[in-house]
XYZ file of C-alpha atoms in Angstrom:
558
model
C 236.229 23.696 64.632
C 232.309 24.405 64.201
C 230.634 25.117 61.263
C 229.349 28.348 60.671
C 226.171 29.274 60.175
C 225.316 32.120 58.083
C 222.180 33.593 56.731
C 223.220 36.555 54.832
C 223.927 35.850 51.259
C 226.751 38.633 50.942
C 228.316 36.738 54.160
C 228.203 33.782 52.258
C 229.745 34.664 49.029
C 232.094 36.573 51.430
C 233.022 32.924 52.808
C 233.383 31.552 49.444
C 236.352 33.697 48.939
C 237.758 33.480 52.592
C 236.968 30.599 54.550
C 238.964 27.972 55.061
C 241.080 25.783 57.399
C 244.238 26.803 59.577
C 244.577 23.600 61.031
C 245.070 21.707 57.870
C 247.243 23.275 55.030
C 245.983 20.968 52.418
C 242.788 22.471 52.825
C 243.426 25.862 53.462
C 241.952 26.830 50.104
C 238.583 24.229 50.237
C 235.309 26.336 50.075
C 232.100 23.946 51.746
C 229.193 24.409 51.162
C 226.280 22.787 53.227
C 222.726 22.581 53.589
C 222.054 23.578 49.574
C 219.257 22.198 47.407
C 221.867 21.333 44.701
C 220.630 20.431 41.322
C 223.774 18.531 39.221
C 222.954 17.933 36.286
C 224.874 14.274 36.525
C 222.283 11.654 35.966
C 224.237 9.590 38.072
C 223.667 12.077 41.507
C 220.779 14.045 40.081
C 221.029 16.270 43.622
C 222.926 17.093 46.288
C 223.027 19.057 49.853
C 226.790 19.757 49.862
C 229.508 20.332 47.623
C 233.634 21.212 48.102
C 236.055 22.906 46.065
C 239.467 24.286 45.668
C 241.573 25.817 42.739
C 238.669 26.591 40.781
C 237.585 22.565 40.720
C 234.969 20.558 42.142
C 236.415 18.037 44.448
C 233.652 16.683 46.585
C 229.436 16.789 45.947
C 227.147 14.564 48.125
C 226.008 14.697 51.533
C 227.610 16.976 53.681
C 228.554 13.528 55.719
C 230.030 12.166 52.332
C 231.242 15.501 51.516
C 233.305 16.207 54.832
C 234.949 12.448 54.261
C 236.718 13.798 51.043
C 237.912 17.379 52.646
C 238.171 16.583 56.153
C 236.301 18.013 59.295
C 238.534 20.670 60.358
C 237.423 22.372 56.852
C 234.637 26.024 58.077
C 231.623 25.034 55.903
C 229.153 27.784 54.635
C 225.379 27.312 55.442
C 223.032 27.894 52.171
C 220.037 27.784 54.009
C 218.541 25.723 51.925
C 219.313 27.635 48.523
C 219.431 26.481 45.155
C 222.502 26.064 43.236
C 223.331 24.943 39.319
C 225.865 24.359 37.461
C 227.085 27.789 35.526
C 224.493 28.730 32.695
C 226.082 28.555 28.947
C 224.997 31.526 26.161
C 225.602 28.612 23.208
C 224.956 31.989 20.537
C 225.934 35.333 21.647
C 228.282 38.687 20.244
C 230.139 39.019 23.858
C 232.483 41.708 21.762
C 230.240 43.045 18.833
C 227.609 43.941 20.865
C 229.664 45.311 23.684
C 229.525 48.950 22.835
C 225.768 48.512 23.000
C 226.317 47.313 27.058
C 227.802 51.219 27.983
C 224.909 52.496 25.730
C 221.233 54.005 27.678
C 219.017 50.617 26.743
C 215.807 51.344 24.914
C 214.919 47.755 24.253
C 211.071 46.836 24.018
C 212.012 44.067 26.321
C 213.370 46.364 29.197
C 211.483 49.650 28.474
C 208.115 48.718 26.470
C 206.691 51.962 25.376
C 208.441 54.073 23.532
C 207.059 57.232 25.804
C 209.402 55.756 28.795
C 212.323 54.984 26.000
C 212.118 58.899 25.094
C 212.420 59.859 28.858
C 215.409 57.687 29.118
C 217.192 58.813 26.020
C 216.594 62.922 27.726
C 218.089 61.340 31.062
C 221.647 59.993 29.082
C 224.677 61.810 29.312
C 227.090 62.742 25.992
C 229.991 60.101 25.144
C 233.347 62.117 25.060
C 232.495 62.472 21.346
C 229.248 64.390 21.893
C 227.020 62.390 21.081
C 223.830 61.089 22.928
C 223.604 57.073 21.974
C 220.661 54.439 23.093
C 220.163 51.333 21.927
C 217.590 48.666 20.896
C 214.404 50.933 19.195
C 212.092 48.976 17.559
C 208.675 50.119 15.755
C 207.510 46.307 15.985
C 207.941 45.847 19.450
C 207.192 48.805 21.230
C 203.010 49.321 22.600
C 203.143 52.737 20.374
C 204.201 50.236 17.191
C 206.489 52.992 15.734
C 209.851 54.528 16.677
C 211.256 57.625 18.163
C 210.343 61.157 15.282
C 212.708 63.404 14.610
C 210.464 66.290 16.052
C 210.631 64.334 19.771
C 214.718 63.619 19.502
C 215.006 67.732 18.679
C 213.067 68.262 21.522
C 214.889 66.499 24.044
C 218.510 67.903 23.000
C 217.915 70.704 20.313
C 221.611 71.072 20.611
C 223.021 67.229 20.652
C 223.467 64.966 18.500
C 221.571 61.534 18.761
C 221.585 58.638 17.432
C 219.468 55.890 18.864
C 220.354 52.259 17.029
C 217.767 50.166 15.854
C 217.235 46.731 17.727
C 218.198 45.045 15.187
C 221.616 46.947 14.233
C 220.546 47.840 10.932
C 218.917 51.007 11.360
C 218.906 53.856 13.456
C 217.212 57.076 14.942
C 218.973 60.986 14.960
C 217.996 63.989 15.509
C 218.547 66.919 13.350
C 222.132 67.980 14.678
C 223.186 64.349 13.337
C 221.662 65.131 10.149
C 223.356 68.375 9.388
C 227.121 67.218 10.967
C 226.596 64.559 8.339
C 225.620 67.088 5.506
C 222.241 64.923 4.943
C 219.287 66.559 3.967
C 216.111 66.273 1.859
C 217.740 66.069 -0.720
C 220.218 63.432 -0.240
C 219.419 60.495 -2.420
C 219.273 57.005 -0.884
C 222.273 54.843 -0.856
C 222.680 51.242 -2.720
C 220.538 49.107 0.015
C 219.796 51.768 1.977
C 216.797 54.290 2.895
C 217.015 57.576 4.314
C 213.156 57.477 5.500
C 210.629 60.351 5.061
C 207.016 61.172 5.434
C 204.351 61.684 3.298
C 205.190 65.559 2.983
C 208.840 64.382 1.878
C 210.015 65.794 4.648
C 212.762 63.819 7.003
C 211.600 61.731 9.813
C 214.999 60.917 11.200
C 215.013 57.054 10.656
C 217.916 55.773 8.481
C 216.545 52.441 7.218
C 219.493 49.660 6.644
C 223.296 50.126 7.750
C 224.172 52.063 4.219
C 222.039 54.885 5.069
C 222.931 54.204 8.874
C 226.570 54.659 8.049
C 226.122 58.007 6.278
C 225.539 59.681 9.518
C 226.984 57.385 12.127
C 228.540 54.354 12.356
C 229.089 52.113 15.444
C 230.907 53.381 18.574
C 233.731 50.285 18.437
C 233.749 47.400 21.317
C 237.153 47.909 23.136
C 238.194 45.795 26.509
C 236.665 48.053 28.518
C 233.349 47.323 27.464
C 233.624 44.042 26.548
C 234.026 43.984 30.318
C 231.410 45.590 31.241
C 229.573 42.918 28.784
C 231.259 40.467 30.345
C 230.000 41.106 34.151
C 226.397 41.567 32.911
C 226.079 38.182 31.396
C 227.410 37.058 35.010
C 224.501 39.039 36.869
C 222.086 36.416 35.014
C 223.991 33.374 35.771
C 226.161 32.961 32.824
C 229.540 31.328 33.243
C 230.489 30.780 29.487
C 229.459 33.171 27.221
C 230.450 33.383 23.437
C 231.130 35.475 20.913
C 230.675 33.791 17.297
C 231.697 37.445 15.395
C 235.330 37.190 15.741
C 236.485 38.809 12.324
C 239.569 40.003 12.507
C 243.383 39.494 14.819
C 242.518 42.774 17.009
C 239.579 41.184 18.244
C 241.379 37.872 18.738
C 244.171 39.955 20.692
C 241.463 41.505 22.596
C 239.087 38.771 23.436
C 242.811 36.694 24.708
C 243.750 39.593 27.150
C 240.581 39.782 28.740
C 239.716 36.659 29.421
C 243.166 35.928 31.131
C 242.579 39.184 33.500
C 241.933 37.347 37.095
C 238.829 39.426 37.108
C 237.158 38.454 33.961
C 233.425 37.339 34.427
C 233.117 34.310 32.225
C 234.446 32.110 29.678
C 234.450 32.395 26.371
C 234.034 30.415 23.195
C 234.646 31.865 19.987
C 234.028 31.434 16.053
C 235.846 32.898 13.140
C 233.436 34.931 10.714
C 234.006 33.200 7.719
C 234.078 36.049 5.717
C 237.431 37.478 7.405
C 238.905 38.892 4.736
C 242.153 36.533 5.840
C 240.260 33.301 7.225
C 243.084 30.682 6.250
C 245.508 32.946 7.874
C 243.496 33.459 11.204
C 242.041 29.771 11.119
C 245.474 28.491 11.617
C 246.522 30.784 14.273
C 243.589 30.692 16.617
C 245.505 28.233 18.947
C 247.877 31.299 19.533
C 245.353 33.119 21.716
C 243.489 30.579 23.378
C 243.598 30.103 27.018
C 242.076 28.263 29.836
C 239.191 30.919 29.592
C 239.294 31.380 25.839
C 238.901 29.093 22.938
C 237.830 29.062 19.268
C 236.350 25.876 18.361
C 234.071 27.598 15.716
C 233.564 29.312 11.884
C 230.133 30.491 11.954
C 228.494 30.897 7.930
C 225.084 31.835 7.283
C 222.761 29.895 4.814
C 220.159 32.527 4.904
C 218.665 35.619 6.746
C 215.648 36.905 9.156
C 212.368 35.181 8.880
C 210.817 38.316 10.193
C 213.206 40.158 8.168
C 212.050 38.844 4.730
C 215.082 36.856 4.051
C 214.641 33.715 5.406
C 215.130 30.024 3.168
C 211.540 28.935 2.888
C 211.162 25.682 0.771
C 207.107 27.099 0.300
C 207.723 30.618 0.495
C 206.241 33.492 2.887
C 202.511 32.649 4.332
C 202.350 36.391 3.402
C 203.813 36.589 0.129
C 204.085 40.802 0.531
C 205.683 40.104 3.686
C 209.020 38.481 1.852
C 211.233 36.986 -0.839
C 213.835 34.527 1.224
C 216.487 33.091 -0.662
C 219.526 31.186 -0.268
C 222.648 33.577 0.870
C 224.514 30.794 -1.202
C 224.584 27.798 -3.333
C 224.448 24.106 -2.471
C 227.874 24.014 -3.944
C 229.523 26.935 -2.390
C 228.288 25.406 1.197
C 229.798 21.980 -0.135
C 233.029 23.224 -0.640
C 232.797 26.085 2.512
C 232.455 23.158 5.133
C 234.736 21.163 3.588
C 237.476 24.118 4.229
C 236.013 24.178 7.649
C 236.898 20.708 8.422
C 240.205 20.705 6.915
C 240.681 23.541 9.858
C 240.450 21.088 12.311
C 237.135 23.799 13.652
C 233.603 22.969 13.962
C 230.743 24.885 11.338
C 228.439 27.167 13.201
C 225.548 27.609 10.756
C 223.136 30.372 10.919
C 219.747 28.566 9.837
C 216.321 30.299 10.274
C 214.453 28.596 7.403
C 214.589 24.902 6.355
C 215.535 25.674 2.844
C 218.931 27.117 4.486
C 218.872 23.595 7.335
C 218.540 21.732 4.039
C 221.525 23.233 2.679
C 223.458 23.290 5.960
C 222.559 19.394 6.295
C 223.297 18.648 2.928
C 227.033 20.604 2.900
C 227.559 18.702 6.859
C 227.072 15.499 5.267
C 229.187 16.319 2.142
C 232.164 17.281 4.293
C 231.749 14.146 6.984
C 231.871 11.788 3.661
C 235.114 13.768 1.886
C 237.124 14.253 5.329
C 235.907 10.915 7.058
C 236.328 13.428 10.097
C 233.189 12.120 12.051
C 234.173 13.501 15.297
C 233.275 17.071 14.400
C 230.107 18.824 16.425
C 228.186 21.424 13.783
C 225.992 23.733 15.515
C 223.004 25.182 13.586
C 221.969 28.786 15.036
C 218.632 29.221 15.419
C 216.791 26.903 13.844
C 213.599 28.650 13.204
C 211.573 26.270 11.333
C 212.695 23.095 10.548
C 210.492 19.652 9.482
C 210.257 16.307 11.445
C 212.824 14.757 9.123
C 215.516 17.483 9.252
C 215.455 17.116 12.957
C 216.269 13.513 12.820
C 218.763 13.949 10.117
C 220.576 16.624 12.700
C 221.188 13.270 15.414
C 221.905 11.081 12.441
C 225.021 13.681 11.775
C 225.651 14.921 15.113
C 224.760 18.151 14.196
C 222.994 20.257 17.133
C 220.579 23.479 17.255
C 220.710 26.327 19.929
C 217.015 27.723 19.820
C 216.348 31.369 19.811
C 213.536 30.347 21.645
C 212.521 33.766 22.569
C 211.013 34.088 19.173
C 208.165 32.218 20.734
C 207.396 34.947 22.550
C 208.529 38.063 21.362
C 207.789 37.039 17.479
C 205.567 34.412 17.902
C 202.261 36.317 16.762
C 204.114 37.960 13.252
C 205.057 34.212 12.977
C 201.452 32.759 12.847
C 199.988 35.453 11.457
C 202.606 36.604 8.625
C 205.589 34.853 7.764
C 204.514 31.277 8.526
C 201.246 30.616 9.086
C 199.597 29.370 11.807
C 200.254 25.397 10.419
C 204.052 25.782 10.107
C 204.501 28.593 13.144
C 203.534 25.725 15.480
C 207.075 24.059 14.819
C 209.378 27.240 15.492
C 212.031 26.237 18.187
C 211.155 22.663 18.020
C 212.523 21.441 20.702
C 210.694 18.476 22.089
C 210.982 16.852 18.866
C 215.007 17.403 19.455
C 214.970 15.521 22.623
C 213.036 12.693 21.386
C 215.186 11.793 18.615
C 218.455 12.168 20.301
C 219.633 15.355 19.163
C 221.385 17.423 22.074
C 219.663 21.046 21.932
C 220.463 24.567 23.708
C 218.625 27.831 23.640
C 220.003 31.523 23.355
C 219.467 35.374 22.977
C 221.492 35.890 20.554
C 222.305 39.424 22.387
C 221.674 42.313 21.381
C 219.018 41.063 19.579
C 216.987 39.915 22.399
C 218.166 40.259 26.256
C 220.007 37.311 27.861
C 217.755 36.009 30.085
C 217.741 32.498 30.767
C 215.029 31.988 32.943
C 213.140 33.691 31.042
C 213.553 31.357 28.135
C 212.766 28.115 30.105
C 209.313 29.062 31.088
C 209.008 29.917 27.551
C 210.287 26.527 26.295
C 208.149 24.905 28.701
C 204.591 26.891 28.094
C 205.213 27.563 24.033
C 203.057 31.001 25.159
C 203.351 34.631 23.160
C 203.166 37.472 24.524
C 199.436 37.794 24.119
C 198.990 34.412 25.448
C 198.726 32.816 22.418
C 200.045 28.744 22.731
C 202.403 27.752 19.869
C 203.835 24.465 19.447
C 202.381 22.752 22.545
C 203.585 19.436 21.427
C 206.965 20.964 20.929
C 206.778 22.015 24.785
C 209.695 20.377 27.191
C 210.129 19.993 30.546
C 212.120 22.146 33.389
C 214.926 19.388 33.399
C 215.347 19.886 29.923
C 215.327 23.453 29.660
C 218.006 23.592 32.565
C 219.932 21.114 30.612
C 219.833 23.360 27.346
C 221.208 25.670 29.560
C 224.025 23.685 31.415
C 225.287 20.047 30.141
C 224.107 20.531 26.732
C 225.808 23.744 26.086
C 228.780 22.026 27.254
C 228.595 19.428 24.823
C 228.248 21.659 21.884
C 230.721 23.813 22.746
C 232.938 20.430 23.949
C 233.488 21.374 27.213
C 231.319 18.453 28.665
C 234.119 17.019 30.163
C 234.932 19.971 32.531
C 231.752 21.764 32.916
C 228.277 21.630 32.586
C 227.205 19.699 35.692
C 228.756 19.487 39.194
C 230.751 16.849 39.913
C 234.141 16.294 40.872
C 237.052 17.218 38.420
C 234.831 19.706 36.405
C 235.113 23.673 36.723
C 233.395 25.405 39.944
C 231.612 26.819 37.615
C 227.589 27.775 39.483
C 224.741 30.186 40.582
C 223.047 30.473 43.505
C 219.632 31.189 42.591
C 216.259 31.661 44.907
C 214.327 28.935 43.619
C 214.188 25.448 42.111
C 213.145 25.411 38.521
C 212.448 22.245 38.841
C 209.848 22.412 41.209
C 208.169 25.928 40.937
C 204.970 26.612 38.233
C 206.405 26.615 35.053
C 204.979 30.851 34.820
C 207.206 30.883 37.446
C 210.408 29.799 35.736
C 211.419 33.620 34.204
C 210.416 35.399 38.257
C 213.658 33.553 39.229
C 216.394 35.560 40.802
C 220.306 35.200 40.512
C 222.099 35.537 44.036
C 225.438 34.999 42.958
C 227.278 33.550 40.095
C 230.742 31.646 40.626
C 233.005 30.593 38.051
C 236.312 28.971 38.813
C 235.791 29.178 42.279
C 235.876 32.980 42.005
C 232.545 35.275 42.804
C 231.505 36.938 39.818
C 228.201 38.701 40.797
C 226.331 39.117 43.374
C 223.021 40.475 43.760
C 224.202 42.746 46.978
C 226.408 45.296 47.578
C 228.641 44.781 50.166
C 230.538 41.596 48.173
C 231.134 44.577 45.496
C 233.163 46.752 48.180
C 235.647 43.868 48.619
């Protein structure tokens, strides 16, 4: 049998589902691939021009001579013409479920829609929920070019008759119109609530922004995540190359129940790794019932616990304070003993700590309670994660590989925040080490980057060039000598994820055994211009041998 030769991409992902051979019935479900610019991500076979699998596993990756003398000739092989393929991309901090009702919403988000001129033409252009309501997501005053958010006078325009409510980017805060305001009986007059502010102008008169999710709440809270749209979450992560996604927000046994259907559907877009909030009102009971709902797609490895807050919120641990003292107080969401005796618990649970640490006061305290719990459980096998990492000293970095404890980098704080960083809440001496990754690498430690979505977008690419050029988004360089290099910020993205969410074994890189778990993608990050990195395009994402996304449309009609 020849091999064919195809040049369409939708043909090819076509043949990824269908192709095989009739002549051999071992092989009748073996997908080849040939002629690919594969990059591995095994040290030991950094690349690759061919690669076989069946069942959802790797079997073969080589030389399409090598590759044909595991699977046989008689196997149809599909031509990549050359394109690039890498392992499946992990999201090592992400709200797959909590932010879900956000994916169905009209998306406002500086990053997608950067003045807030185009955001108000998209909010008129949305259509009412069944409720009535008009929802948009991701307004931010900081972020957009007009540096303030949508008035009450332009929402009333747009539907005089409608309510609106258009969330803040950073979920604790959010837009309406006047329709809002009077279903909710709030007025003038209504006084703010405990940690809350129902904003108005200088006149006293209402300007439609509710100010922190107590004054949010008074009008309108959340539209819930349900399957449905943790689906629709689900195949959007895909369409940039994710394979295992996360959700570190699980805080309750609906959302367990939920998060287990899903990802068993045939259909479902990625995997997922989960972490109990440790603040479930029930935590011993769900910590030891987790193993109930896991499945081959599904697991729970995690508790995440936060140390502190937002550097650009105000709230983050500083050891020497705010570079702009007006700009906030930080503080410790906790003391040294409550984190003591928190990890210990943690440990006991046979799950791994998940640490939200933005300052290093709060990695001091996260270190400190890590090492506590290694030396009372002797349990040295554990893998703590710290999320985020903001800013962090040369010798908390090494103490991280002395206690196998690993960061995932919100990296896109470089960019996005990097120039309120320098210039207000750190200072340009300590804004030079946010995200510092290189440092990471050097010492041993095993690093990752994320979005932390909906915070920021997921975009992956995106955050390699960033991690590479240390640029802001007025070209500002921060932390050169914290820059990496395009391996390394593909391997934050693939085997390194893996290891911190212990999946290393099956995923990751390709090579036989492990998940077929990859993207097709139309260029090499390895070798284009590191400004390149974030213009590269997914073609198709596969995970478990199945075709998750593809960039056209006639895979979709199948």
């Amino acid at each position: 049998m020849t091999i064919l030769r195809k040049t369409c991409l939708a043909t090819v992902l076509v043949s990824l589902i269908g192709c095989g051979s009739v002549e051999q019935e071992q092989n009748s479900n073996v997908k080849l691939l040939v002629n690919a610019d594969i990059i591995t991500m095994n040290p030991e076979q950094p690349s690759a021009s061919a690669m076989a699998y069946s069942d959802g596993e790797i079997i073969a990756v080589g030389t399409e001579k090598e590759v044909r003398a595991s699977v046989g000739n008689n196997v149809e092989a599909v031509d990549l013409n050359g394109k690039t393929i890498i392992p499946g991309l992990f999201e090592t901090h992400d709200h797959l479920f909590l932010s879900s009702s956000t994916a169905v919403m009209t998306d406002v988000a500086p990053f997608s829609t950067p003045k807030l001129a185009d955001a108000l033409v998209k909010i008129g252009e949305s259509e009412p929920t069944a409720d009535g309501w008009i929802h948009a997501f991701g307004a931010d005053q900081t972020l957009y070019e007009e540096l303030r958010g949508p008035h009450i006078d332009e929402l009333d325009a747009l539907f005089p008759d409608t309510p609106v409510a258009v969330f803040h980017l950073s979920g604790h805060g959010v837009y309406v119109n006047s329709v809002a305001l009077e279903l909710a009986g709030v007025d003038e007059n209504t006084p703010n609530p405990q940690g809350g502010e129902i904003e108005k102008d200088e006149e006293g008169r209402l300007t439609g922004y509710l100010n922190g999710q107590p004054a949010m709440f008074l009008v309108t809270p959340y539209p819930p995540a349900t399957a449905e749209t943790t689906r629709v979450a689900a195949q959007q992560r895909a369409a940039v190359g994710i394979t295992t996604a996360s959700d570190l927000s699980v805080m309750n046994q609906p959302i367990l129940e939920i998060l287990s259907g899903v990802t068993a559907e045939d259909d479902f877009s990625v995997r997922v790794v989960g972490g109990l909030f440790s603040t479930a009102p029930n935590f011993d009971e769900l910590a030891a019932m987790v193993g109930d709902f896991e499945n081959e797609r599904f697991t729970v490895p995690f508790v995440k616990t936060w140390t502190d807050g937002s550097i650009q919120g105000g709230s983050g641990n500083l050891t020497d304070g705010y570079y702009d003292s007006a700009y906030g107080t930080g503080g410790a969401q906790g003391t040294q003993e409550f984190f003591d005796n928190q990890m210990v618990s943690i440990y006991n649970h046979g799950l791994w700590p998940a640490l939200h640490t933005n300052g290093d006061g709060a990695t001091d305290m996260a270190l400190n309670a890590i090492e506590h719990a290694r030396e009372v459980t002797g349990n040295l096998d554990a893998r703590p994660q710290l999320i985020h990492a903001q800013y962090t000293r040369p010798e908390q970095i090494k103490r991280m590989a002395e206690l196998n404890t690993n960061p995932t980098f919100f990296i896109t704080h470089v960019y996005y925040w990097g120039d309120l960083h320098h210039d207000h809440t750190l200072g340009p001496v300590r804004s030079q080490r946010i995200s510092a990754m290189n440092e990471a690498f050097e010492v041993g430690v095993v690093p990752s980057m994320h979005n932390d979505k909906p915070v920021s977008d997921i975009d992956p690419f995106l955050n390699m060039e960033i991690s590479v050029v240390r640029e802001t988004t007025t070209g500002r360089v921060l932390g050169a000598d914290q820059a990496i290099t395009p391996y390394q910020a593909l391997a934050s993205y693939t085997i390194n994820g893996a290891y911190q969410f212990g999946m290393e074994d099956v995923a990751g890189s390709l090579e036989e055994g492990k998940y077929a778990d990859f993207v097709i993608i139309d260029a090499n990050p390895l070798t284009v211009a590191p400004r390149e990195l974030r213009k590269i395009e997914v073609e198709g994402t596969i995970m478990g041998g199945n075709v998750t996304y593809s960039a056209t449309s006639e895979l979709e009609a199948l």
